DNA sequence: ATATCTATTTATCACTCGATAAAGACCGGC
DNA sequence: GCCGGTCTTTATCGAGTGATAAATAGATAT
């Protein structure tokens, strides 16, 4: 079927590509499926939605567990954008602008039903991938943000304090929870991501400035 | 067994109580069990942990679904504290004090692994109980809080705006997400609930004051 | 002590699950 | 045309699922 659709190329490559594409098709559908139904749902139902029989899945993945591992990998690893580092570190812009731009980009990625539901499902299953992900958020987002705030405030020591990191987590959590309310519980008051980002940022920057002011 | 432990009472009452107690024992263990393992886990494993056989569960609950409904009821309905209304409404105290006290009490209830995990599990299963719960939070917590803030600021009209409610959600979400990080992902930096509550409140009150200031 | 009623267990059904093996279908090269 | 290899399906296994009916144990009342 795919060879009929596609223009002719090197036979070997075409075949391999077709196989790889089918595999990717399976993974893509698995993401959608498991995000909707949870990881305890059956491979038979997934196969049904793919329009293939269930044993075919085992031609591409040794076990259901391996398929799920692929799902994690694509959602968590492949959707992470390396340019976020640069966005936060770009000192030609004030930190507020950088954070605004970053959180718009970040929420474009994570404010998606499949991302959020898979994150929640895997977190409840106790998969270590969640803790690894949060560590990554801490190290590559929150930590740099606090350091840039310190830099902009003229501090010689950029090392974040535990309190500053906790402020950053409250900021991050407030924004994230807005996504949860919208995409999981469908109960957000405002359909306005920008408003939430801007006001959360306001609050964070005020808090973190106050931390320095009186002390 | 229970009759041996207990002092003698009216036989009929004792018997009924014993039966009711066993039922409650089942529900209590079911909360713990489903919170840990998810609602897709088997009734056989639950029975094993209770030290009884699996068909006995069906003497007390017509189906697994009914047992789960009982779990929801106990966790969501029975743990809600009616005194929260009065805590928020008590105008003999400044709103900041009231909110601090309320959020300490509220997090005492919801910052528990069983509560959080069952909330997340049921939310992912699309059970309407989550949306009902969030509506209740909105109506009996956030709405009153914003109204009290308006009252304290001397506003004649206490009706909350959508923006104010969204601020309140960000506050609530930031605090809640701290609980999630601690109890679900076990990755909170500070083991200090008070700090998170106080600083989140600071941020919220500053934001909501700013909303009135320039406008 | 025995009959009665309830709590509990044993045995089992029909179904679904993940996974495997074997048979069939399809496509390229010759 | 046929042949060899890959993709896909059919058939099936063993284990586990929610649920039910019948058998048993254990207490209560007389």
GROMACS .gro file of C-alpha atoms (C1' of nucleotides) in nm:
model
  490
    1UNK     CA    1   0.000   0.000   0.000
    2UNK     CA    2   0.259   0.267   0.089
    3UNK     CA    3   0.475   0.172  -0.209
    4UNK     CA    4   0.182   0.237  -0.441
    5UNK     CA    5   0.142   0.584  -0.303
    6UNK     CA    6   0.504   0.682  -0.303
    7UNK     CA    7   0.730   0.780  -0.591
    8UNK     CA    8   0.988   0.518  -0.670
    9UNK     CA    9   1.318   0.536  -0.493
   10UNK     CA   10   1.592   0.293  -0.410
   11UNK     CA   11   1.403  -0.027  -0.333
   12UNK     CA   12   1.590  -0.111  -0.019
   13UNK     CA   13   1.555   0.237   0.120
   14UNK     CA   14   1.193   0.262   0.028
   15UNK     CA   15   1.112  -0.058   0.200
   16UNK     CA   16   1.297   0.037   0.515
   17UNK     CA   17   1.136   0.378   0.514
   18UNK     CA   18   0.796   0.227   0.474
   19UNK     CA   19   0.859   0.002   0.768
   20UNK     CA   20   0.993   0.290   0.973
   21UNK     CA   21   0.695   0.500   0.878
   22UNK     CA   22   0.454   0.233   0.984
   23UNK     CA   23   0.636   0.209   1.311
   24UNK     CA   24   0.605   0.584   1.357
   25UNK     CA   25   0.240   0.563   1.265
   26UNK     CA   26   0.197   0.304   1.539
   27UNK     CA   27   0.376   0.520   1.793
   28UNK     CA   28   0.180   0.830   1.698
   29UNK     CA   29  -0.148   0.648   1.736
   30UNK     CA   30  -0.029   0.486   2.056
   31UNK     CA   31   0.038   0.830   2.202
   32UNK     CA   32  -0.311   0.943   2.117
   33UNK     CA   33  -0.465   0.618   2.234
   34UNK     CA   34  -0.284   0.577   2.564
   35UNK     CA   35  -0.327   0.947   2.639
   36UNK     CA   36  -0.701   0.907   2.602
   37UNK     CA   37  -0.749   0.569   2.763
   38UNK     CA   38  -0.454   0.514   2.990
   39UNK     CA   39  -0.173   0.268   2.969
   40UNK     CA   40  -0.384  -0.017   3.102
   41UNK     CA   41  -0.591  -0.018   2.787
   42UNK     CA   42  -0.553  -0.312   2.558
   43UNK     CA   43  -0.327  -0.358   2.261
   44UNK     CA   44  -0.625  -0.507   2.080
   45UNK     CA   45  -0.816  -0.181   2.099
   46UNK     CA   46  -0.508   0.011   1.986
   47UNK     CA   47  -0.472  -0.225   1.691
   48UNK     CA   48  -0.839  -0.182   1.609
   49UNK     CA   49  -0.796   0.195   1.591
   50UNK     CA   50  -0.493   0.146   1.371
   51UNK     CA   51  -0.692  -0.075   1.138
   52UNK     CA   52  -0.455  -0.368   1.185
   53UNK     CA   53  -0.461  -0.685   1.388
   54UNK     CA   54  -0.317  -0.700   1.734
   55UNK     CA   55  -0.029  -0.944   1.675
   56UNK     CA   56   0.112  -0.708   1.415
   57UNK     CA   57   0.208  -0.469   1.690
   58UNK     CA   58   0.443  -0.735   1.818
   59UNK     CA   59   0.625  -0.731   1.489
   60UNK     CA   60   0.732  -0.374   1.562
   61UNK     CA   61   0.762  -0.380   1.939
   62UNK     CA   62   0.877  -0.677   2.145
   63UNK     CA   63   0.621  -0.606   2.416
   64UNK     CA   64   0.358  -0.357   2.522
   65UNK     CA   65   0.606  -0.221   2.771
   66UNK     CA   66   0.851  -0.142   2.493
   67UNK     CA   67   0.581   0.036   2.297
   68UNK     CA   68   0.499   0.247   2.600
   69UNK     CA   69   0.866   0.328   2.643
   70UNK     CA   70   0.865   0.461   2.288
   71UNK     CA   71   0.563   0.672   2.368
   72UNK     CA   72   0.743   0.827   2.663
   73UNK     CA   73   1.049   0.891   2.455
   74UNK     CA   74   0.867   1.071   2.179
   75UNK     CA   75   0.652   1.281   2.409
   76UNK     CA   76   0.910   1.378   2.666
   77UNK     CA   77   1.239   1.371   2.486
   78UNK     CA   78   1.152   1.463   2.130
   79UNK     CA   79   0.919   1.746   2.215
   80UNK     CA   80   1.167   1.920   2.438
   81UNK     CA   81   1.306   2.220   2.252
   82UNK     CA   82   1.672   2.291   2.288
   83UNK     CA   83   1.625   2.653   2.191
   84UNK     CA   84   1.465   2.716   2.531
   85UNK     CA   85   1.810   2.736   2.686
   86UNK     CA   86   1.904   3.017   2.452
   87UNK     CA   87   1.575   3.199   2.503
   88UNK     CA   88   1.632   3.216   2.877
   89UNK     CA   89   2.001   3.301   2.849
   90UNK     CA   90   1.971   3.579   2.590
   91UNK     CA   91   2.082   3.883   2.789
   92UNK     CA   92   2.011   4.126   2.507
   93UNK     CA   93   1.653   4.113   2.637
   94UNK     CA   94   1.526   4.190   2.987
   95UNK     CA   95   1.449   3.877   3.185
   96UNK     CA   96   1.079   3.952   3.187
   97UNK     CA   97   1.062   3.950   2.809
   98UNK     CA   98   1.264   3.630   2.793
   99UNK     CA   99   1.043   3.455   3.044
  100UNK     CA  100   0.729   3.568   2.865
  101UNK     CA  101   0.858   3.436   2.535
  102UNK     CA  102   0.976   3.114   2.695
  103UNK     CA  103   0.650   3.037   2.871
  104UNK     CA  104   0.454   3.099   2.556
  105UNK     CA  105   0.676   2.854   2.373
  106UNK     CA  106   0.681   2.605   2.660
  107UNK     CA  107   0.306   2.602   2.701
  108UNK     CA  108   0.266   2.558   2.326
  109UNK     CA  109   0.436   2.223   2.382
  110UNK     CA  110   0.288   2.105   2.710
  111UNK     CA  111  -0.064   2.249   2.691
  112UNK     CA  112  -0.174   1.959   2.479
  113UNK     CA  113  -0.410   1.692   2.601
  114UNK     CA  114  -0.184   1.403   2.502
  115UNK     CA  115   0.122   1.552   2.672
  116UNK     CA  116  -0.061   1.634   2.992
  117UNK     CA  117  -0.253   1.311   3.018
  118UNK     CA  118   0.052   1.095   2.951
  119UNK     CA  119   0.247   1.292   3.207
  120UNK     CA  120  -0.025   1.237   3.465
  121UNK     CA  121  -0.073   0.871   3.379
  122UNK     CA  122   0.295   0.793   3.399
  123UNK     CA  123   0.333   0.992   3.718
  124UNK     CA  124   0.065   0.785   3.884
  125UNK     CA  125   0.222   0.464   3.766
  126UNK     CA  126   0.537   0.568   3.946
  127UNK     CA  127   0.747   0.571   3.635
  128UNK     CA  128   1.077   0.740   3.704
  129UNK     CA  129   1.048   0.938   3.385
  130UNK     CA  130   0.840   1.201   3.562
  131UNK     CA  131   1.098   1.267   3.827
  132UNK     CA  132   1.362   1.285   3.559
  133UNK     CA  133   1.148   1.531   3.366
  134UNK     CA  134   1.094   1.752   3.668
  135UNK     CA  135   1.462   1.745   3.743
  136UNK     CA  136   1.521   1.863   3.390
  137UNK     CA  137   1.270   2.146   3.438
  138UNK     CA  138   1.446   2.241   3.755
  139UNK     CA  139   1.793   2.233   3.600
  140UNK     CA  140   1.730   2.373   3.255
  141UNK     CA  141   1.444   2.613   3.320
  142UNK     CA  142   1.399   2.723   3.680
  143UNK     CA  143   1.762   2.729   3.778
  144UNK     CA  144   1.865   2.941   3.476
  145UNK     CA  145   1.566   3.172   3.527
  146UNK     CA  146   1.660   3.246   3.885
  147UNK     CA  147   2.023   3.296   3.787
  148UNK     CA  148   1.921   3.543   3.518
  149UNK     CA  149   1.704   3.727   3.768
  150UNK     CA  150   2.002   3.751   4.000
  151UNK     CA  151   2.221   3.871   3.719
  152UNK     CA  152   1.974   4.139   3.620
  153UNK     CA  153   1.955   4.253   3.982
  154UNK     CA  154   2.331   4.295   3.983
  155UNK     CA  155   2.415   4.014   4.221
  156UNK     CA  156   2.770   3.883   4.202
  157UNK     CA  157   2.670   3.536   4.321
  158UNK     CA  158   2.418   3.382   4.084
  159UNK     CA  159   2.359   3.065   4.288
  160UNK     CA  160   1.985   3.031   4.350
  161UNK     CA  161   1.856   2.989   4.703
  162UNK     CA  162   1.603   2.723   4.792
  163UNK     CA  163   1.342   2.994   4.845
  164UNK     CA  164   1.396   3.138   4.499
  165UNK     CA  165   1.361   2.795   4.342
  166UNK     CA  166   1.043   2.740   4.534
  167UNK     CA  167   0.905   3.070   4.405
  168UNK     CA  168   0.992   2.956   4.057
  169UNK     CA  169   0.811   2.628   4.117
  170UNK     CA  170   0.501   2.813   4.235
  171UNK     CA  171   0.514   3.022   3.917
  172UNK     CA  172   0.564   2.714   3.704
  173UNK     CA  173   0.295   2.522   3.891
  174UNK     CA  174   0.042   2.800   3.867
  175UNK     CA  175   0.084   2.817   3.491
  176UNK     CA  176   0.089   2.439   3.457
  177UNK     CA  177  -0.222   2.399   3.667
  178UNK     CA  178  -0.403   2.638   3.437
  179UNK     CA  179  -0.326   2.393   3.157
  180UNK     CA  180  -0.449   2.105   3.367
  181UNK     CA  181  -0.773   2.283   3.438
  182UNK     CA  182  -0.823   2.364   3.073
  183UNK     CA  183  -0.712   2.037   2.916
  184UNK     CA  184  -0.786   1.773   3.179
  185UNK     CA  185  -1.078   1.911   3.373
  186UNK     CA  186  -1.199   2.155   3.110
  187UNK     CA  187  -1.289   2.404   3.375
  188UNK     CA  188  -1.077   2.715   3.319
  189UNK     CA  189  -1.255   3.045   3.351
  190UNK     CA  190  -1.057   3.233   3.092
  191UNK     CA  191  -0.948   3.094   2.760
  192UNK     CA  192  -0.653   3.325   2.771
  193UNK     CA  193  -0.314   3.172   2.817
  194UNK     CA  194  -0.136   3.507   2.783
  195UNK     CA  195  -0.322   3.654   3.074
  196UNK     CA  196  -0.221   3.369   3.303
  197UNK     CA  197   0.141   3.381   3.193
  198UNK     CA  198   0.169   3.757   3.230
  199UNK     CA  199   0.006   3.778   3.569
  200UNK     CA  200   0.193   3.478   3.704
  201UNK     CA  201   0.515   3.637   3.588
  202UNK     CA  202   0.421   3.967   3.750
  203UNK     CA  203   0.363   3.790   4.077
  204UNK     CA  204   0.685   3.593   4.055
  205UNK     CA  205   0.902   3.891   3.970
  206UNK     CA  206   0.748   4.098   4.247
  207UNK     CA  207   0.804   3.821   4.498
  208UNK     CA  208   1.160   3.761   4.397
  209UNK     CA  209   1.237   4.133   4.404
  210UNK     CA  210   1.086   4.160   4.751
  211UNK     CA  211   1.316   3.884   4.865
  212UNK     CA  212   1.610   4.114   4.799
  213UNK     CA  213   1.455   4.448   4.898
  214UNK     CA  214   1.422   4.432   5.278
  215UNK     CA  215   1.696   4.177   5.341
  216UNK     CA  216  -1.399  -1.156   6.574
  217UNK     CA  217  -1.521  -0.798   6.621
  218UNK     CA  218  -1.781  -0.910   6.877
  219UNK     CA  219  -1.503  -1.067   7.083
  220UNK     CA  220  -1.317  -0.739   7.094
  221UNK     CA  221  -1.610  -0.518   7.169
  222UNK     CA  222  -1.802  -0.476   7.492
  223UNK     CA  223  -2.146  -0.630   7.480
  224UNK     CA  224  -2.429  -0.417   7.356
  225UNK     CA  225  -2.772  -0.480   7.218
  226UNK     CA  226  -2.722  -0.790   7.001
  227UNK     CA  227  -2.908  -0.658   6.704
  228UNK     CA  228  -2.721  -0.331   6.714
  229UNK     CA  229  -2.393  -0.501   6.765
  230UNK     CA  230  -2.448  -0.722   6.467
  231UNK     CA  231  -2.547  -0.438   6.239
  232UNK     CA  232  -2.261  -0.228   6.364
  233UNK     CA  233  -2.021  -0.507   6.302
  234UNK     CA  234  -2.144  -0.542   5.949
  235UNK     CA  235  -2.130  -0.167   5.895
  236UNK     CA  236  -1.783  -0.158   6.041
  237UNK     CA  237  -1.665  -0.428   5.811
  238UNK     CA  238  -1.807  -0.234   5.520
  239UNK     CA  239  -1.619   0.074   5.635
  240UNK     CA  240  -1.308  -0.134   5.675
  241UNK     CA  241  -1.346  -0.242   5.313
  242UNK     CA  242  -1.393   0.114   5.194
  243UNK     CA  243  -1.098   0.243   5.393
  244UNK     CA  244  -0.871  -0.024   5.254
  245UNK     CA  245  -1.012   0.030   4.906
  246UNK     CA  246  -0.918   0.398   4.926
  247UNK     CA  247  -0.564   0.309   5.019
  248UNK     CA  248  -0.545   0.033   4.762
  249UNK     CA  249  -0.692   0.215   4.463
  250UNK     CA  250  -0.494   0.527   4.550
  251UNK     CA  251  -0.176   0.326   4.532
  252UNK     CA  252  -0.252   0.099   4.241
  253UNK     CA  253  -0.519   0.273   4.038
  254UNK     CA  254  -0.878   0.181   3.979
  255UNK     CA  255  -0.790  -0.079   3.719
  256UNK     CA  256  -0.634  -0.300   3.982
  257UNK     CA  257  -0.812  -0.621   4.065
  258UNK     CA  258  -1.067  -0.690   4.332
  259UNK     CA  259  -0.877  -1.010   4.408
  260UNK     CA  260  -0.569  -0.817   4.512
  261UNK     CA  261  -0.780  -0.583   4.722
  262UNK     CA  262  -0.942  -0.882   4.891
  263UNK     CA  263  -0.601  -1.035   4.952
  264UNK     CA  264  -0.489  -0.720   5.130
  265UNK     CA  265  -0.804  -0.729   5.336
  266UNK     CA  266  -0.741  -1.089   5.431
  267UNK     CA  267  -1.071  -1.206   5.283
  268UNK     CA  268  -1.174  -1.380   4.966
  269UNK     CA  269  -1.274  -1.184   4.660
  270UNK     CA  270  -1.642  -1.287   4.638
  271UNK     CA  271  -1.699  -1.147   4.986
  272UNK     CA  272  -1.660  -0.798   4.848
  273UNK     CA  273  -1.967  -0.858   4.639
  274UNK     CA  274  -2.167  -0.921   4.955
  275UNK     CA  275  -2.108  -0.559   5.051
  276UNK     CA  276  -2.096  -0.389   4.712
  277UNK     CA  277  -2.300  -0.493   4.409
  278UNK     CA  278  -2.010  -0.428   4.174
  279UNK     CA  279  -1.659  -0.292   4.161
  280UNK     CA  280  -1.802   0.026   4.017
  281UNK     CA  281  -2.021   0.074   4.325
  282UNK     CA  282  -1.724   0.021   4.552
  283UNK     CA  283  -1.532   0.286   4.362
  284UNK     CA  284  -1.827   0.521   4.391
  285UNK     CA  285  -1.809   0.477   4.768
  286UNK     CA  286  -1.440   0.557   4.758
  287UNK     CA  287  -1.509   0.882   4.576
  288UNK     CA  288  -1.782   0.972   4.818
  289UNK     CA  289  -1.571   0.923   5.127
  290UNK     CA  290  -1.267   1.103   4.988
  291UNK     CA  291  -1.437   1.397   4.822
  292UNK     CA  292  -1.756   1.451   5.015
  293UNK     CA  293  -1.673   1.336   5.365
  294UNK     CA  294  -1.338   1.507   5.388
  295UNK     CA  295  -1.470   1.846   5.286
  296UNK     CA  296  -1.489   2.067   5.594
  297UNK     CA  297  -1.788   2.290   5.627
  298UNK     CA  298  -1.605   2.520   5.865
  299UNK     CA  299  -1.402   2.649   5.570
  300UNK     CA  300  -1.691   2.874   5.473
  301UNK     CA  301  -1.683   3.040   5.813
  302UNK     CA  302  -1.305   3.072   5.814
  303UNK     CA  303  -1.314   3.269   5.490
  304UNK     CA  304  -1.614   3.476   5.585
  305UNK     CA  305  -1.498   3.578   5.935
  306UNK     CA  306  -1.457   3.955   5.896
  307UNK     CA  307  -1.318   4.001   6.247
  308UNK     CA  308  -0.987   3.899   6.091
  309UNK     CA  309  -0.806   4.056   5.796
  310UNK     CA  310  -0.846   3.855   5.476
  311UNK     CA  311  -0.479   3.766   5.470
  312UNK     CA  312  -0.502   3.597   5.809
  313UNK     CA  313  -0.818   3.415   5.707
  314UNK     CA  314  -0.665   3.290   5.386
  315UNK     CA  315  -0.352   3.175   5.564
  316UNK     CA  316  -0.555   2.980   5.816
  317UNK     CA  317  -0.780   2.839   5.547
  318UNK     CA  318  -0.499   2.718   5.324
  319UNK     CA  319  -0.325   2.554   5.614
  320UNK     CA  320  -0.644   2.368   5.695
  321UNK     CA  321  -0.723   2.293   5.332
  322UNK     CA  322  -0.379   2.153   5.258
  323UNK     CA  323  -0.400   1.941   5.572
  324UNK     CA  324  -0.685   1.766   5.395
  325UNK     CA  325  -0.567   1.749   5.037
  326UNK     CA  326  -0.191   1.713   5.081
  327UNK     CA  327  -0.232   1.343   5.138
  328UNK     CA  328  -0.116   1.082   4.894
  329UNK     CA  329  -0.450   0.899   4.882
  330UNK     CA  330  -0.649   1.218   4.820
  331UNK     CA  331  -0.416   1.344   4.550
  332UNK     CA  332  -0.374   1.017   4.370
  333UNK     CA  333  -0.745   0.939   4.369
  334UNK     CA  334  -0.816   1.288   4.241
  335UNK     CA  335  -0.567   1.243   3.959
  336UNK     CA  336  -0.683   0.890   3.876
  337UNK     CA  337  -1.046   0.987   3.859
  338UNK     CA  338  -0.968   1.301   3.663
  339UNK     CA  339  -0.794   1.098   3.398
  340UNK     CA  340  -1.078   0.850   3.383
  341UNK     CA  341  -1.305   1.139   3.296
  342UNK     CA  342  -1.524   1.095   3.598
  343UNK     CA  343  -1.746   1.397   3.637
  344UNK     CA  344  -1.671   1.408   4.006
  345UNK     CA  345  -1.357   1.610   3.939
  346UNK     CA  346  -1.537   1.882   3.755
  347UNK     CA  347  -1.798   1.890   4.028
  348UNK     CA  348  -1.521   1.918   4.285
  349UNK     CA  349  -1.350   2.204   4.101
  350UNK     CA  350  -1.681   2.383   4.067
  351UNK     CA  351  -1.720   2.351   4.439
  352UNK     CA  352  -1.370   2.495   4.493
  353UNK     CA  353  -1.462   2.780   4.265
  354UNK     CA  354  -1.793   2.852   4.435
  355UNK     CA  355  -1.712   2.792   4.799
  356UNK     CA  356  -1.348   2.895   4.815
  357UNK     CA  357  -1.226   3.118   4.534
  358UNK     CA  358  -1.542   3.315   4.483
  359UNK     CA  359  -1.581   3.398   4.854
  360UNK     CA  360  -1.210   3.482   4.879
  361UNK     CA  361  -1.229   3.734   4.598
  362UNK     CA  362  -1.546   3.881   4.742
  363UNK     CA  363  -1.379   3.925   5.080
  364UNK     CA  364  -1.082   4.090   4.913
  365UNK     CA  365  -1.320   4.330   4.742
  366UNK     CA  366  -1.497   4.399   5.069
  367UNK     CA  367  -1.172   4.470   5.250
  368UNK     CA  368  -1.071   4.707   4.971
  369UNK     CA  369  -1.397   4.897   5.026
  370UNK     CA  370  -1.562   4.806   4.699
  371UNK     CA  371  -1.940   4.838   4.694
  372UNK     CA  372  -1.981   4.568   4.429
  373UNK     CA  373  -1.838   4.241   4.552
  374UNK     CA  374  -1.896   4.049   4.228
  375UNK     CA  375  -1.565   3.892   4.120
  376UNK     CA  376  -1.431   3.957   3.773
  377UNK     CA  377  -1.302   3.677   3.553
  378UNK     CA  378  -0.950   3.811   3.597
  379UNK     CA  379  -0.973   3.801   3.974
  380UNK     CA  380  -1.099   3.445   3.965
  381UNK     CA  381  -0.813   3.351   3.738
  382UNK     CA  382  -0.565   3.504   3.983
  383UNK     CA  383  -0.725   3.300   4.256
  384UNK     CA  384  -0.689   2.986   4.044
  385UNK     CA  385  -0.322   3.058   3.987
  386UNK     CA  386  -0.279   3.095   4.362
  387UNK     CA  387  -0.471   2.778   4.429
  388UNK     CA  388  -0.290   2.592   4.153
  389UNK     CA  389   0.053   2.701   4.268
  390UNK     CA  390  -0.016   2.572   4.618
  391UNK     CA  391  -0.177   2.255   4.487
  392UNK     CA  392   0.107   2.185   4.250
  393UNK     CA  393   0.347   2.204   4.542
  394UNK     CA  394   0.149   1.920   4.698
  395UNK     CA  395   0.163   1.728   4.374
  396UNK     CA  396   0.537   1.767   4.353
  397UNK     CA  397   0.579   1.655   4.712
  398UNK     CA  398   0.330   1.372   4.724
  399UNK     CA  399   0.313   1.240   4.369
  400UNK     CA  400   0.653   1.314   4.224
  401UNK     CA  401   0.839   1.349   4.553
  402UNK     CA  402   1.049   1.624   4.412
  403UNK     CA  403   0.979   1.937   4.615
  404UNK     CA  404   1.280   2.144   4.709
  405UNK     CA  405   1.154   2.268   5.044
  406UNK     CA  406   0.966   2.057   5.292
  407UNK     CA  407   0.791   2.370   5.410
  408UNK     CA  408   0.425   2.407   5.336
  409UNK     CA  409   0.400   2.734   5.528
  410UNK     CA  410   0.657   2.900   5.310
  411UNK     CA  411   0.470   2.810   4.993
  412UNK     CA  412   0.137   2.924   5.132
  413UNK     CA  413   0.270   3.253   5.262
  414UNK     CA  414   0.461   3.347   4.951
  415UNK     CA  415   0.179   3.241   4.720
  416UNK     CA  416  -0.059   3.453   4.924
  417UNK     CA  417   0.179   3.748   4.907
  418UNK     CA  418   0.190   3.721   4.533
  419UNK     CA  419  -0.185   3.685   4.500
  420UNK     CA  420  -0.267   3.979   4.724
  421UNK     CA  421  -0.016   4.199   4.548
  422UNK     CA  422  -0.155   4.105   4.210
  423UNK     CA  423  -0.513   4.162   4.309
  424UNK     CA  424  -0.428   4.495   4.469
  425UNK     CA  425  -0.244   4.602   4.156
  426UNK     CA  426  -0.553   4.523   3.954
  427UNK     CA  427  -0.735   4.802   4.139
  428UNK     CA  428  -0.450   5.049   4.180
  429UNK     CA  429  -0.383   5.185   3.831
  430UNK     CA  430  -0.728   5.105   3.690
  431DA     C1'  431  -2.846  -2.929   7.171
  432DT     C1'  432  -3.047  -2.811   6.766
  433DA     C1'  433  -3.246  -2.525   6.419
  434DT     C1'  434  -3.183  -2.078   6.187
  435DC     C1'  435  -2.975  -1.716   5.988
  436DT     C1'  436  -2.581  -1.471   5.832
  437DA     C1'  437  -2.092  -1.425   5.711
  438DT     C1'  438  -1.753  -1.638   5.445
  439DT     C1'  439  -1.534  -1.958   5.135
  440DT     C1'  440  -1.495  -2.281   4.738
  441DA     C1'  441  -1.571  -2.363   4.272
  442DT     C1'  442  -1.670  -2.187   3.851
  443DC     C1'  443  -1.829  -1.911   3.432
  444DA     C1'  444  -1.761  -1.613   3.044
  445DC     C1'  445  -1.458  -1.287   2.903
  446DT     C1'  446  -1.033  -1.017   2.818
  447DC     C1'  447  -0.551  -0.973   2.846
  448DG     C1'  448  -0.049  -1.004   2.647
  449DA     C1'  449   0.196  -1.291   2.374
  450DT     C1'  450   0.336  -1.672   2.029
  451DA     C1'  451   0.327  -1.977   1.625
  452DA     C1'  452   0.175  -2.090   1.201
  453DA     C1'  453  -0.060  -1.984   0.787
  454DG     C1'  454  -0.162  -1.667   0.431
  455DA     C1'  455  -0.105  -1.240   0.138
  456DC     C1'  456   0.168  -0.930  -0.100
  457DC     C1'  457   0.570  -0.749  -0.357
  458DG     C1'  458   1.011  -0.738  -0.572
  459DG     C1'  459   1.363  -0.973  -0.866
  460DC     C1'  460   1.428  -1.302  -1.211
  461DG     C1'  461   0.520  -1.679  -1.512
  462DC     C1'  462   0.741  -1.822  -1.058
  463DC     C1'  463   1.027  -1.767  -0.619
  464DG     C1'  464   1.198  -1.570  -0.185
  465DG     C1'  465   1.128  -1.273   0.162
  466DT     C1'  466   0.856  -0.959   0.424
  467DC     C1'  467   0.420  -0.791   0.597
  468DT     C1'  468  -0.011  -0.926   0.789
  469DT     C1'  469  -0.369  -1.225   0.958
  470DT     C1'  470  -0.576  -1.640   1.179
  471DA     C1'  471  -0.578  -1.935   1.558
  472DT     C1'  472  -0.452  -2.018   2.002
  473DC     C1'  473  -0.229  -2.040   2.474
  474DG     C1'  474  -0.211  -1.948   2.966
  475DA     C1'  475  -0.306  -1.620   3.294
  476DG     C1'  476  -0.604  -1.298   3.509
  477DT     C1'  477  -1.055  -1.040   3.524
  478DG     C1'  478  -1.546  -0.929   3.736
  479DA     C1'  479  -1.910  -1.173   3.879
  480DT     C1'  480  -2.236  -1.567   4.042
  481DA     C1'  481  -2.404  -1.992   4.272
  482DA     C1'  482  -2.351  -2.333   4.580
  483DA     C1'  483  -2.132  -2.516   4.985
  484DT     C1'  484  -1.952  -2.430   5.450
  485DA     C1'  485  -1.852  -2.216   5.900
  486DG     C1'  486  -2.001  -1.968   6.296
  487DA     C1'  487  -2.282  -1.735   6.578
  488DT     C1'  488  -2.769  -1.657   6.772
  489DA     C1'  489  -3.207  -1.775   6.944
  490DT     C1'  490  -3.502  -2.105   7.147
   0.00000   0.00000   0.00000
